[in-house]
Amino acid sequence: MRCEELRRELDETGEITSPAARDHLAACADCARAVALWEEARATLRELDQESTPPFLHARVMANLRAAERERLAPRRPWRLAARSVAALAAVLAISFAGWIVWRVAPETPVPVEVPTAPRAGERAPEPEPVTLPPPLPEVPPAPATVSPPRAPSTRPAPAALREAAAPAEEAMPRSEAEAKPAAVAEPPATPVALGTAADGAVPPPARPSLSRRATPERETAEGTRAARARAARQPGGEALTMAARSAAATRSGEVACTLFAGTGEPPRTLTLPEPLAPAPGSEIGFTLLPDGELRFDEPLPEGSEPGALAERLRRLALSPGDYRLRRDG
Amino acid sequence: MGAPPSPGFAYPLAVLSWVRPAPRAAVDDPDRVEVTAARAGDEAAFERLVARHEGTLYRLARRLLGDEEEALDAVQETFLRIYRGLGAFRGEARFRTWATGIAIHVCRNRLASASARAARRSVPLAGGEEEDPSSRFERELVDPAPGPEAAARGSELRRAVSRALAKLTPEHREVLLLCEMQGLSYEEAAAALGCRLGTVRSRLARARRALRQHLEGIWP
């Protein structure tokens, strides 16, 4: 027998039993030493199973088992699940009821009304920034526009506000149509102003939306639009310019821009009305809104008017009781 | 004798008997009485089973996991599984073999878990020349009775064997501990490890060779 065969027998059986292996061991010192070491190691392995264990092992195992058993045998407490279900259902019902109450109590959505910011009396207008406008397009004849602000005195022109005034009209129609319309819708000029005459305090006509858009690059973005609106609102007379632009836009859309002045000290409101409901040019309609919601006109409306429809339209503004005057813009 | 079953019933019955493995004969188990009583709800009988096998399972777990605390947790989990699965124990193997198989399964899971990996990182089981984690526990177990020289040699050999065991692969360590340390037969080891008898034989031979070679490298 060779050494490899003896080692293989040792690995497979764990001991030397065959006579050939014993004969080899008597002659081979290396194999004898390897077998002796293995037998010692095997005995040591058997001794490892006799090692003592931690003294608390049994108590720990049994405590763990009893705890697990107590947890398993603990009552399920089904009332907890029922209570949670009832609480969740009550919460859902409460939220639904609150939503229903809010829906019932909430007033009808009023007609959106833009409220321009009126300049303070006696406030001096700052010097406007010099604006260089390109020459007018050849196909657009210069059409002067008339601006008649409701209360604000004539102030220096505000080019940004002018551009703002023309913006809604341009958004409502194609450019070619927008460029062709202004002359037709412009009212007869009460105080004709010329473009570029900023020094005389006149207001340029809002008749060139396309030009104004080309004049200022910032108008290309929505932020530029908001900035222009903000500037227009800040400048004295800006509300008048905005009102003029709104009047032009309303006229193009078949309605008439009007301003509602409140006797209660509230700022004037601007609204658009159909032509049959609006006051005649240059006239006003006075009315009183009673606390019970009744609306009484100060004077009988002229022939062809529709007082009922106008009253209904005015009621939808959610006005507070008081005296009002409705004036036609432009 | 009754009449033989008709051919129409004989064929399905024959197939069933071929597919379904025949129940093994119950082995002679020294724990049979306690197991039967524990299955009937006798807590004291189950406690006797715990007291009888907790040491063996703890030592096996400690050698497999290389950490005392991990071994304690593994033994607790093992007995909890035994307690809950005692109703499914059919008695086809000894209770000790069945419990050992559960302990090995628990230790394998713990070895595969991240916490066990972290524990082994701090105290490596395989490779490296660091002291075996159980060496401190072994030093406490050295019996001073044989005399200084014999005690020192026995302690050194035990430490060398522990170190060589730690360098084995988990599979080799499992089969070596079952067959050489606990003295299980090949059949019992196969039942505990969940593998074939031939696999146990070949794996055990490779484990012995690996342990021998490690010992020859560190033992003068």
Coordinates of C-alpha atoms in Angstrom, one line a residue:
Chain A
M1 CA 0.0 0.0 0.0
R2 CA 1.1 3.5 -0.8
C3 CA 0.9 6.5 1.4
E4 CA -1.9 8.1 -0.8
E5 CA -4.0 4.9 -0.5
L6 CA -3.6 4.9 3.3
R7 CA -4.6 8.6 3.5
R8 CA -7.6 7.9 1.3
E9 CA -8.7 5.1 3.6
L10 CA -8.2 7.3 6.6
D11 CA -10.3 10.1 5.1
E12 CA -13.1 7.7 3.9
T13 CA -13.5 5.7 7.1
G14 CA -11.9 7.8 9.7
E15 CA -9.8 4.9 11.0
I16 CA -7.2 2.3 9.8
T17 CA -8.6 -1.2 9.9
S18 CA -7.3 -3.0 6.9
P19 CA -4.2 -5.3 7.4
A20 CA -2.4 -3.7 4.5
A21 CA -2.7 -0.3 6.0
R22 CA -1.5 -1.6 9.3
D23 CA 1.6 -3.1 7.6
H24 CA 2.2 0.2 5.9
L25 CA 2.0 2.1 9.1
A26 CA 4.6 -0.1 10.7
A27 CA 7.0 0.9 7.9
C28 CA 6.1 4.5 7.2
A29 CA 6.8 7.1 9.9
D30 CA 5.1 9.9 8.1
C31 CA 1.9 8.0 7.8
A32 CA 2.1 6.8 11.4
R33 CA 2.5 10.4 12.5
A34 CA -0.4 11.6 10.4
V35 CA -2.7 8.8 11.7
A36 CA -1.7 9.6 15.3
L37 CA -2.5 13.2 14.8
W38 CA -5.8 12.4 13.2
E39 CA -6.7 10.1 16.1
E40 CA -5.9 12.8 18.6
A41 CA -7.9 15.3 16.6
R42 CA -10.8 12.9 16.5
A43 CA -10.7 12.4 20.2
T44 CA -10.6 16.2 20.6
L45 CA -13.6 16.5 18.4
R46 CA -15.5 14.1 20.6
E47 CA -14.5 16.0 23.6
L48 CA -15.8 19.2 22.1
D49 CA -19.3 17.7 22.5
Q50 CA -18.7 17.4 26.2
E51 CA -18.0 21.1 26.7
S52 CA -20.1 22.7 29.3
T53 CA -22.8 25.1 28.3
P54 CA -23.7 28.4 29.8
P55 CA -25.6 27.9 33.1
F56 CA -28.4 30.2 32.0
L57 CA -29.0 28.3 28.8
H58 CA -31.9 26.2 30.0
A59 CA -33.7 29.1 31.8
R60 CA -33.3 31.3 28.7
V61 CA -34.6 28.7 26.3
M62 CA -37.6 27.9 28.5
A63 CA -38.3 31.6 29.2
N64 CA -38.3 32.2 25.5
L65 CA -40.7 29.3 24.9
R66 CA -43.1 30.4 27.6
A67 CA -43.1 34.0 26.3
A68 CA -43.9 32.7 22.8
E69 CA -46.6 30.5 24.2
R70 CA -48.2 33.3 26.2
E71 CA -48.2 35.4 23.0
R72 CA -49.8 32.6 21.1
L73 CA -52.4 32.0 23.7
A74 CA -53.2 35.7 24.2
P75 CA -56.8 36.7 23.5
R76 CA -57.2 38.0 20.0
R77 CA -59.3 41.0 21.2
P78 CA -61.6 41.3 18.2
W79 CA -63.2 44.4 19.7
R80 CA -60.1 46.3 18.8
L81 CA -60.6 45.7 15.1
A82 CA -64.2 46.5 15.4
A83 CA -63.5 49.8 17.2
R84 CA -60.9 50.8 14.6
S85 CA -63.4 50.1 11.8
V86 CA -66.1 52.1 13.5
A87 CA -63.7 55.0 14.0
A88 CA -62.6 55.0 10.4
L89 CA -66.2 54.9 9.2
A90 CA -67.1 57.8 11.5
A91 CA -64.2 59.8 10.2
V92 CA -65.3 59.2 6.6
L93 CA -68.9 60.2 7.4
A94 CA -67.7 63.4 9.2
I95 CA -65.6 64.4 6.3
S96 CA -68.4 63.8 3.8
F97 CA -70.9 65.7 5.9
A98 CA -68.5 68.7 6.2
G99 CA -68.0 68.7 2.5
W100 CA -71.7 68.7 1.9
I101 CA -72.2 71.6 4.3
V102 CA -69.5 73.6 2.6
W103 CA -71.0 72.9 -0.7
R104 CA -74.5 74.0 0.4
V105 CA -73.4 77.1 2.3
A106 CA -70.9 78.4 -0.2
P107 CA -72.4 81.3 -2.3
E108 CA -72.6 81.1 -6.0
T109 CA -69.4 82.0 -7.8
P110 CA -69.6 85.7 -8.6
V111 CA -68.8 87.0 -12.0
P112 CA -65.2 87.8 -12.1
V113 CA -64.8 91.5 -12.1
E114 CA -61.5 93.3 -12.5
V115 CA -61.0 96.0 -10.0
P116 CA -58.5 98.6 -11.2
T117 CA -56.4 100.4 -8.7
A118 CA -57.3 104.0 -8.5
P119 CA -54.5 106.5 -8.1
R120 CA -54.4 108.6 -5.0
A121 CA -55.6 112.1 -5.3
G122 CA -52.8 114.6 -5.6
E123 CA -50.2 112.0 -6.2
R124 CA -47.7 113.2 -8.7
A125 CA -46.8 110.9 -11.5
P126 CA -43.2 110.0 -12.0
E127 CA -41.4 110.8 -15.1
P128 CA -42.0 108.1 -17.6
E129 CA -39.2 106.3 -19.2
P130 CA -38.5 107.5 -22.7
V131 CA -39.9 105.0 -25.2
T132 CA -38.8 104.7 -28.7
L133 CA -41.5 103.2 -30.9
P134 CA -40.8 102.1 -34.4
P135 CA -42.5 103.9 -37.2
P136 CA -46.1 102.8 -37.9
L137 CA -46.7 100.0 -40.3
P138 CA -47.8 101.4 -43.7
E139 CA -51.0 99.3 -43.9
V140 CA -52.3 100.5 -40.5
P141 CA -53.6 104.0 -40.6
P142 CA -53.0 105.9 -37.5
A143 CA -56.3 105.8 -35.6
P144 CA -56.5 108.1 -32.6
A145 CA -58.3 106.8 -29.7
T146 CA -60.2 108.5 -27.0
V147 CA -59.6 107.7 -23.4
S148 CA -62.0 108.9 -20.8
P149 CA -61.0 107.7 -17.4
P150 CA -63.8 107.6 -14.9
R151 CA -62.2 109.6 -12.1
A152 CA -58.5 110.0 -12.7
P153 CA -57.3 113.2 -14.1
S154 CA -55.3 113.2 -17.3
T155 CA -51.8 112.2 -16.6
R156 CA -48.7 111.6 -18.4
P157 CA -48.7 108.7 -20.8
A158 CA -47.6 105.3 -19.7
P159 CA -46.2 103.4 -22.6
A160 CA -46.1 100.1 -20.8
A161 CA -49.7 100.5 -19.8
L162 CA -50.5 101.4 -23.4
R163 CA -48.9 98.2 -24.5
E164 CA -50.8 96.3 -21.9
A165 CA -54.0 97.9 -23.0
A166 CA -53.6 96.6 -26.5
A167 CA -52.7 93.1 -25.5
P168 CA -56.1 91.6 -24.8
A169 CA -57.4 92.8 -28.1
E170 CA -54.6 91.2 -30.0
E171 CA -55.0 88.0 -28.1
A172 CA -58.6 87.8 -29.1
M173 CA -58.1 87.9 -32.8
P174 CA -55.5 87.3 -35.5
R175 CA -52.9 89.9 -36.1
S176 CA -54.3 91.1 -39.4
E177 CA -57.7 91.5 -38.0
A178 CA -56.4 93.2 -35.0
E179 CA -54.5 95.7 -37.2
A180 CA -57.6 96.4 -39.3
K181 CA -60.1 96.8 -36.4
P182 CA -58.9 99.6 -34.3
A183 CA -59.9 102.4 -36.6
A184 CA -63.5 101.0 -36.8
V185 CA -64.1 100.6 -33.1
A186 CA -62.5 103.8 -32.0
E187 CA -64.9 106.2 -30.6
P188 CA -64.9 109.8 -31.8
P189 CA -62.0 111.4 -30.1
A190 CA -63.1 113.7 -27.4
T191 CA -59.5 114.6 -26.7
P192 CA -57.4 113.4 -29.6
V193 CA -53.9 112.6 -28.7
A194 CA -51.0 111.9 -30.9
L195 CA -48.5 109.2 -30.5
G196 CA -45.3 110.3 -28.9
T197 CA -46.6 113.4 -27.3
A198 CA -45.7 112.4 -23.9
A199 CA -44.8 115.9 -22.8
D200 CA -48.4 117.3 -23.1
G201 CA -49.8 114.7 -20.9
A202 CA -51.9 113.0 -23.5
V203 CA -52.3 109.3 -23.9
P204 CA -51.3 107.5 -27.1
P205 CA -54.0 105.5 -28.7
P206 CA -54.1 101.8 -28.1
A207 CA -54.3 101.1 -31.7
R208 CA -51.1 99.3 -32.4
P209 CA -50.9 96.0 -30.5
S210 CA -48.5 94.5 -33.0
L211 CA -46.2 97.4 -32.9
S212 CA -46.2 97.5 -29.2
R213 CA -45.4 93.9 -29.0
R214 CA -42.5 94.4 -31.3
A215 CA -41.3 97.4 -29.4
T216 CA -40.5 95.6 -26.1
P217 CA -38.8 92.3 -26.1
E218 CA -40.0 91.5 -22.6
R219 CA -43.5 91.1 -23.9
E220 CA -42.4 87.9 -25.5
T221 CA -42.7 86.1 -22.2
A222 CA -45.5 85.7 -19.7
E223 CA -43.3 87.3 -17.1
G224 CA -42.9 90.3 -19.3
T225 CA -46.7 90.6 -19.6
R226 CA -47.1 90.4 -15.8
A227 CA -44.4 93.0 -15.3
A228 CA -46.0 95.4 -17.8
R229 CA -49.4 95.0 -16.1
A230 CA -47.8 95.7 -12.8
R231 CA -46.2 98.8 -14.2
A232 CA -49.4 99.9 -15.7
A233 CA -51.2 99.5 -12.4
R234 CA -48.6 101.5 -10.6
Q235 CA -48.4 104.4 -12.9
P236 CA -51.0 107.2 -12.5
G237 CA -53.5 106.9 -15.2
G238 CA -52.7 103.4 -15.8
E239 CA -56.1 102.3 -14.7
A240 CA -57.6 104.6 -17.3
L241 CA -55.4 103.2 -20.0
T242 CA -56.3 99.7 -18.9
M243 CA -59.9 100.7 -19.0
A244 CA -59.6 102.1 -22.4
A245 CA -58.0 98.9 -23.7
R246 CA -60.7 96.9 -22.0
S247 CA -63.3 99.1 -23.6
A248 CA -61.8 98.5 -27.0
A249 CA -61.6 94.8 -26.4
A250 CA -65.1 94.7 -25.1
T251 CA -66.4 96.6 -28.1
R252 CA -64.7 94.1 -30.4
S253 CA -66.3 91.3 -28.7
G254 CA -69.8 92.8 -29.0
E255 CA -70.1 94.1 -25.4
V256 CA -69.6 97.5 -23.8
A257 CA -67.1 98.2 -21.1
C258 CA -68.7 100.1 -18.2
T259 CA -67.6 101.3 -14.9
L260 CA -69.6 100.9 -11.7
F261 CA -69.1 103.6 -9.1
A262 CA -70.2 102.8 -5.6
G263 CA -71.5 105.4 -3.2
T264 CA -70.2 103.4 -0.3
G265 CA -66.6 104.5 -0.9
E266 CA -65.6 101.2 -2.6
P267 CA -63.3 101.5 -5.5
P268 CA -65.0 101.5 -8.9
R269 CA -65.4 98.3 -10.7
T270 CA -65.2 97.7 -14.4
L271 CA -67.5 95.3 -16.1
T272 CA -68.6 94.5 -19.6
L273 CA -72.3 94.5 -20.6
P274 CA -74.2 93.7 -23.7
E275 CA -75.1 96.7 -25.8
P276 CA -78.8 96.6 -24.8
L277 CA -78.0 96.7 -21.1
A278 CA -75.3 99.3 -21.2
P279 CA -76.0 103.0 -20.6
A280 CA -76.1 105.2 -23.6
P281 CA -72.8 106.9 -24.5
G282 CA -72.2 109.8 -22.2
S283 CA -74.9 108.8 -19.8
E284 CA -75.1 107.0 -16.5
I285 CA -77.6 104.7 -14.8
G286 CA -78.0 105.2 -11.1
F287 CA -79.5 102.5 -8.9
T288 CA -79.8 101.5 -5.3
L289 CA -79.3 98.1 -4.0
L290 CA -81.5 97.5 -0.9
P291 CA -80.4 95.2 1.9
D292 CA -83.1 92.7 0.9
G293 CA -81.5 92.4 -2.5
E294 CA -84.0 94.6 -4.4
L295 CA -82.5 96.8 -7.0
R296 CA -84.2 100.1 -7.8
F297 CA -83.1 102.3 -10.6
D298 CA -83.0 106.0 -9.9
E299 CA -84.6 106.9 -13.1
P300 CA -86.6 104.9 -15.6
L301 CA -84.5 103.4 -18.2
P302 CA -84.9 104.6 -21.7
E303 CA -87.0 102.9 -24.3
G304 CA -85.5 99.6 -25.6
S305 CA -83.6 98.9 -22.4
E306 CA -83.9 95.8 -20.5
P307 CA -84.1 96.8 -16.8
G308 CA -84.8 93.2 -15.6
A309 CA -81.8 91.7 -17.4
L310 CA -79.6 94.6 -16.2
A311 CA -80.8 94.2 -12.6
E312 CA -80.1 90.5 -12.7
R313 CA -76.7 91.1 -14.2
L314 CA -75.9 93.7 -11.5
R315 CA -77.1 91.4 -8.7
R316 CA -74.7 88.7 -9.9
L317 CA -71.9 91.1 -8.9
A318 CA -72.5 90.4 -5.3
L319 CA -72.6 94.0 -4.4
S320 CA -73.2 95.3 -1.0
P321 CA -76.3 97.4 -0.4
G322 CA -75.9 101.1 -1.3
D323 CA -76.1 103.6 -4.2
Y324 CA -74.3 102.9 -7.4
R325 CA -73.8 104.7 -10.7
L326 CA -73.0 102.8 -13.9
R327 CA -71.2 104.7 -16.6
R328 CA -70.3 103.6 -20.0
D329 CA -66.6 103.8 -20.8
G330 CA -65.2 105.3 -23.9
Chain B
M1 CA -60.0 -13.3 2.4
G2 CA -62.2 -10.9 0.5
A3 CA -62.7 -10.7 -3.2
P4 CA -59.8 -9.2 -5.1
P5 CA -60.4 -5.6 -6.3
S6 CA -61.7 -5.3 -9.8
P7 CA -59.2 -4.1 -12.4
G8 CA -60.9 -0.7 -12.6
F9 CA -59.9 0.0 -9.0
A10 CA -56.7 -1.9 -8.9
Y11 CA -54.8 0.3 -11.4
P12 CA -55.4 3.7 -9.6
L13 CA -54.6 2.1 -6.3
A14 CA -51.4 0.7 -7.7
V15 CA -50.4 4.1 -9.1
L16 CA -51.1 5.7 -5.8
S17 CA -49.0 3.2 -3.9
W18 CA -46.2 3.8 -6.4
V19 CA -46.4 7.6 -6.2
R20 CA -46.9 7.9 -2.5
P21 CA -43.8 6.9 -0.5
A22 CA -44.4 4.1 1.9
P23 CA -44.3 5.3 5.5
R24 CA -41.0 4.5 7.2
A25 CA -41.0 2.3 10.1
A26 CA -40.7 4.2 13.4
V27 CA -37.1 4.1 14.7
D28 CA -36.2 3.2 18.2
D29 CA -36.1 6.6 19.8
P30 CA -35.0 7.1 23.4
D31 CA -37.1 10.3 23.4
R32 CA -40.3 8.7 22.3
V33 CA -42.0 8.9 25.6
E34 CA -41.2 12.6 26.1
V35 CA -42.1 13.4 22.5
T36 CA -45.5 11.7 22.8
A37 CA -46.2 13.4 26.1
A38 CA -45.1 16.8 24.8
R39 CA -47.3 16.4 21.7
A40 CA -50.2 15.7 24.1
G41 CA -49.5 19.1 25.8
D42 CA -47.2 18.0 28.6
E43 CA -45.0 21.0 29.2
A44 CA -42.8 19.1 31.7
A45 CA -42.1 16.5 29.1
F46 CA -41.0 19.1 26.6
E47 CA -38.8 20.7 29.2
R48 CA -37.1 17.3 29.7
L49 CA -36.5 17.2 26.0
V50 CA -35.0 20.7 26.1
A51 CA -32.7 19.8 29.0
R52 CA -31.6 16.6 27.3
H53 CA -30.7 18.2 23.9
E54 CA -30.0 21.9 24.6
G55 CA -26.3 21.3 25.3
T56 CA -25.7 19.3 22.1
L57 CA -27.5 21.8 20.0
Y58 CA -25.8 24.7 21.6
R59 CA -22.4 23.3 21.0
L60 CA -23.3 22.5 17.4
A61 CA -24.6 26.0 16.9
R62 CA -21.6 27.6 18.5
R63 CA -19.2 25.7 16.3
L64 CA -21.2 26.4 13.2
L65 CA -21.7 30.1 14.0
G66 CA -18.5 30.9 15.8
D67 CA -20.3 33.2 18.3
E68 CA -21.7 32.4 21.7
E69 CA -24.5 35.0 21.6
E70 CA -25.5 33.9 18.1
A71 CA -25.5 30.3 19.3
L72 CA -27.7 31.2 22.2
D73 CA -30.2 32.9 19.9
A74 CA -30.0 30.0 17.5
V75 CA -30.8 27.5 20.2
Q76 CA -33.8 29.5 21.4
E77 CA -35.1 29.7 17.9
T78 CA -34.5 26.0 17.3
F79 CA -36.5 25.0 20.3
L80 CA -39.2 27.4 19.4
R81 CA -39.5 25.8 16.0
I82 CA -39.4 22.4 17.6
Y83 CA -42.2 23.3 20.0
R84 CA -44.3 24.6 17.2
G85 CA -43.5 21.8 14.8
L86 CA -43.8 19.0 17.2
G87 CA -47.2 18.1 15.9
A88 CA -45.7 17.5 12.4
F89 CA -43.0 15.2 13.7
R90 CA -43.9 11.7 12.4
G91 CA -41.2 9.8 14.3
E92 CA -39.5 8.5 11.1
A93 CA -36.2 9.6 12.5
R94 CA -35.0 10.1 16.0
F95 CA -36.0 13.2 17.8
R96 CA -32.4 14.1 18.1
T97 CA -31.8 13.8 14.4
W98 CA -34.9 15.9 13.7
A99 CA -33.9 18.6 16.1
T100 CA -30.4 18.6 14.8
G101 CA -31.7 19.2 11.3
I102 CA -33.8 22.1 12.5
A103 CA -30.7 23.6 14.3
I104 CA -28.6 23.3 11.2
H105 CA -31.3 25.1 9.2
V106 CA -31.5 27.9 11.7
C107 CA -27.8 28.3 11.7
R108 CA -27.7 28.4 7.9
N109 CA -30.2 31.1 7.9
R110 CA -28.3 33.1 10.5
L111 CA -25.1 32.6 8.6
A112 CA -26.8 34.0 5.5
S113 CA -28.3 37.0 7.4
A114 CA -26.6 40.3 7.5
S115 CA -26.2 40.3 11.3
A116 CA -24.4 37.0 11.2
R117 CA -22.1 38.2 8.5
A118 CA -21.3 41.3 10.6
A119 CA -20.6 39.1 13.5
R120 CA -18.3 36.9 11.4
R121 CA -16.5 39.9 10.1
S122 CA -15.5 40.9 13.6
V123 CA -14.5 37.4 14.4
P124 CA -13.6 35.5 11.2
L125 CA -14.3 31.9 11.0
A126 CA -12.3 31.0 8.0
G127 CA -8.9 32.3 7.1
G128 CA -6.7 34.6 9.0
E129 CA -4.6 33.9 12.0
E130 CA -6.9 35.5 14.5
E131 CA -7.8 33.7 17.6
D132 CA -10.9 31.6 17.4
P133 CA -13.9 33.3 19.0
S134 CA -14.5 30.3 21.2
S135 CA -11.0 30.2 22.5
R136 CA -11.9 32.3 25.5
F137 CA -14.7 29.9 26.3
E138 CA -12.3 27.0 25.7
R139 CA -9.8 28.4 28.1
E140 CA -12.4 28.2 30.8
L141 CA -13.0 24.6 30.0
V142 CA -9.4 23.4 30.4
D143 CA -9.4 20.8 33.1
P144 CA -6.3 21.3 35.3
A145 CA -6.5 17.8 36.7
P146 CA -4.2 16.0 34.1
G147 CA -1.3 18.0 35.2
P148 CA 0.4 21.1 33.7
E149 CA 2.0 19.5 30.7
A150 CA -0.8 17.3 29.6
A151 CA -3.3 20.1 30.2
A152 CA -1.2 22.4 28.2
R153 CA -0.9 19.9 25.3
G154 CA -4.6 19.1 25.4
S155 CA -5.5 22.8 25.4
E156 CA -3.2 23.5 22.5
L157 CA -4.6 20.6 20.5
R158 CA -8.1 21.7 21.3
R159 CA -7.3 25.2 20.1
A160 CA -5.6 23.8 17.0
V161 CA -8.6 21.7 16.2
S162 CA -11.0 24.6 16.8
R163 CA -8.9 26.8 14.5
A164 CA -8.8 24.1 11.8
L165 CA -12.5 23.6 12.1
A166 CA -13.0 27.4 11.7
K167 CA -11.1 27.2 8.4
L168 CA -13.4 24.6 6.9
T169 CA -16.3 25.5 4.6
P170 CA -19.7 25.5 6.3
E171 CA -20.7 22.3 4.5
H172 CA -17.5 20.4 5.7
R173 CA -17.9 21.8 9.2
E174 CA -21.5 20.7 9.4
V175 CA -20.8 17.1 8.3
L176 CA -17.7 16.8 10.4
L177 CA -19.4 18.1 13.6
L178 CA -22.4 15.8 13.1
C179 CA -20.4 12.6 12.4
E180 CA -17.2 13.2 14.4
M181 CA -18.2 15.4 17.2
Q182 CA -21.8 14.3 17.8
G183 CA -21.3 10.7 16.6
L184 CA -24.3 10.6 14.3
S185 CA -24.4 7.8 11.7
Y186 CA -24.2 8.5 8.1
E187 CA -27.9 7.9 7.7
E188 CA -28.7 10.3 10.6
A189 CA -26.4 12.9 9.2
A190 CA -28.0 12.6 5.8
A191 CA -31.4 13.0 7.4
A192 CA -30.3 16.0 9.4
L193 CA -28.5 17.7 6.5
G194 CA -31.3 16.8 4.0
C195 CA -29.0 15.2 1.5
R196 CA -28.2 11.7 0.2
L197 CA -26.2 9.1 2.0
G198 CA -23.5 9.1 -0.7
T199 CA -23.2 12.9 -0.5
V200 CA -22.6 12.6 3.2
R201 CA -19.9 10.0 2.6
S202 CA -18.0 12.0 0.0
R203 CA -18.4 15.3 1.8
L204 CA -17.2 13.8 5.1
A205 CA -14.1 12.3 3.4
R206 CA -13.2 15.7 2.0
A207 CA -13.9 17.3 5.3
R208 CA -11.6 14.9 7.1
R209 CA -8.9 15.5 4.6
A210 CA -9.2 19.3 4.9
L211 CA -9.1 19.1 8.6
R212 CA -6.1 16.9 8.6
Q213 CA -4.2 19.1 6.2
H214 CA -5.0 22.2 8.3
L215 CA -3.9 20.4 11.4
E216 CA -0.7 19.2 9.9
G217 CA 0.1 22.8 8.9
I218 CA -0.3 24.2 12.4
W219 CA 0.5 21.3 14.6
P220 CA 4.2 20.4 15.1

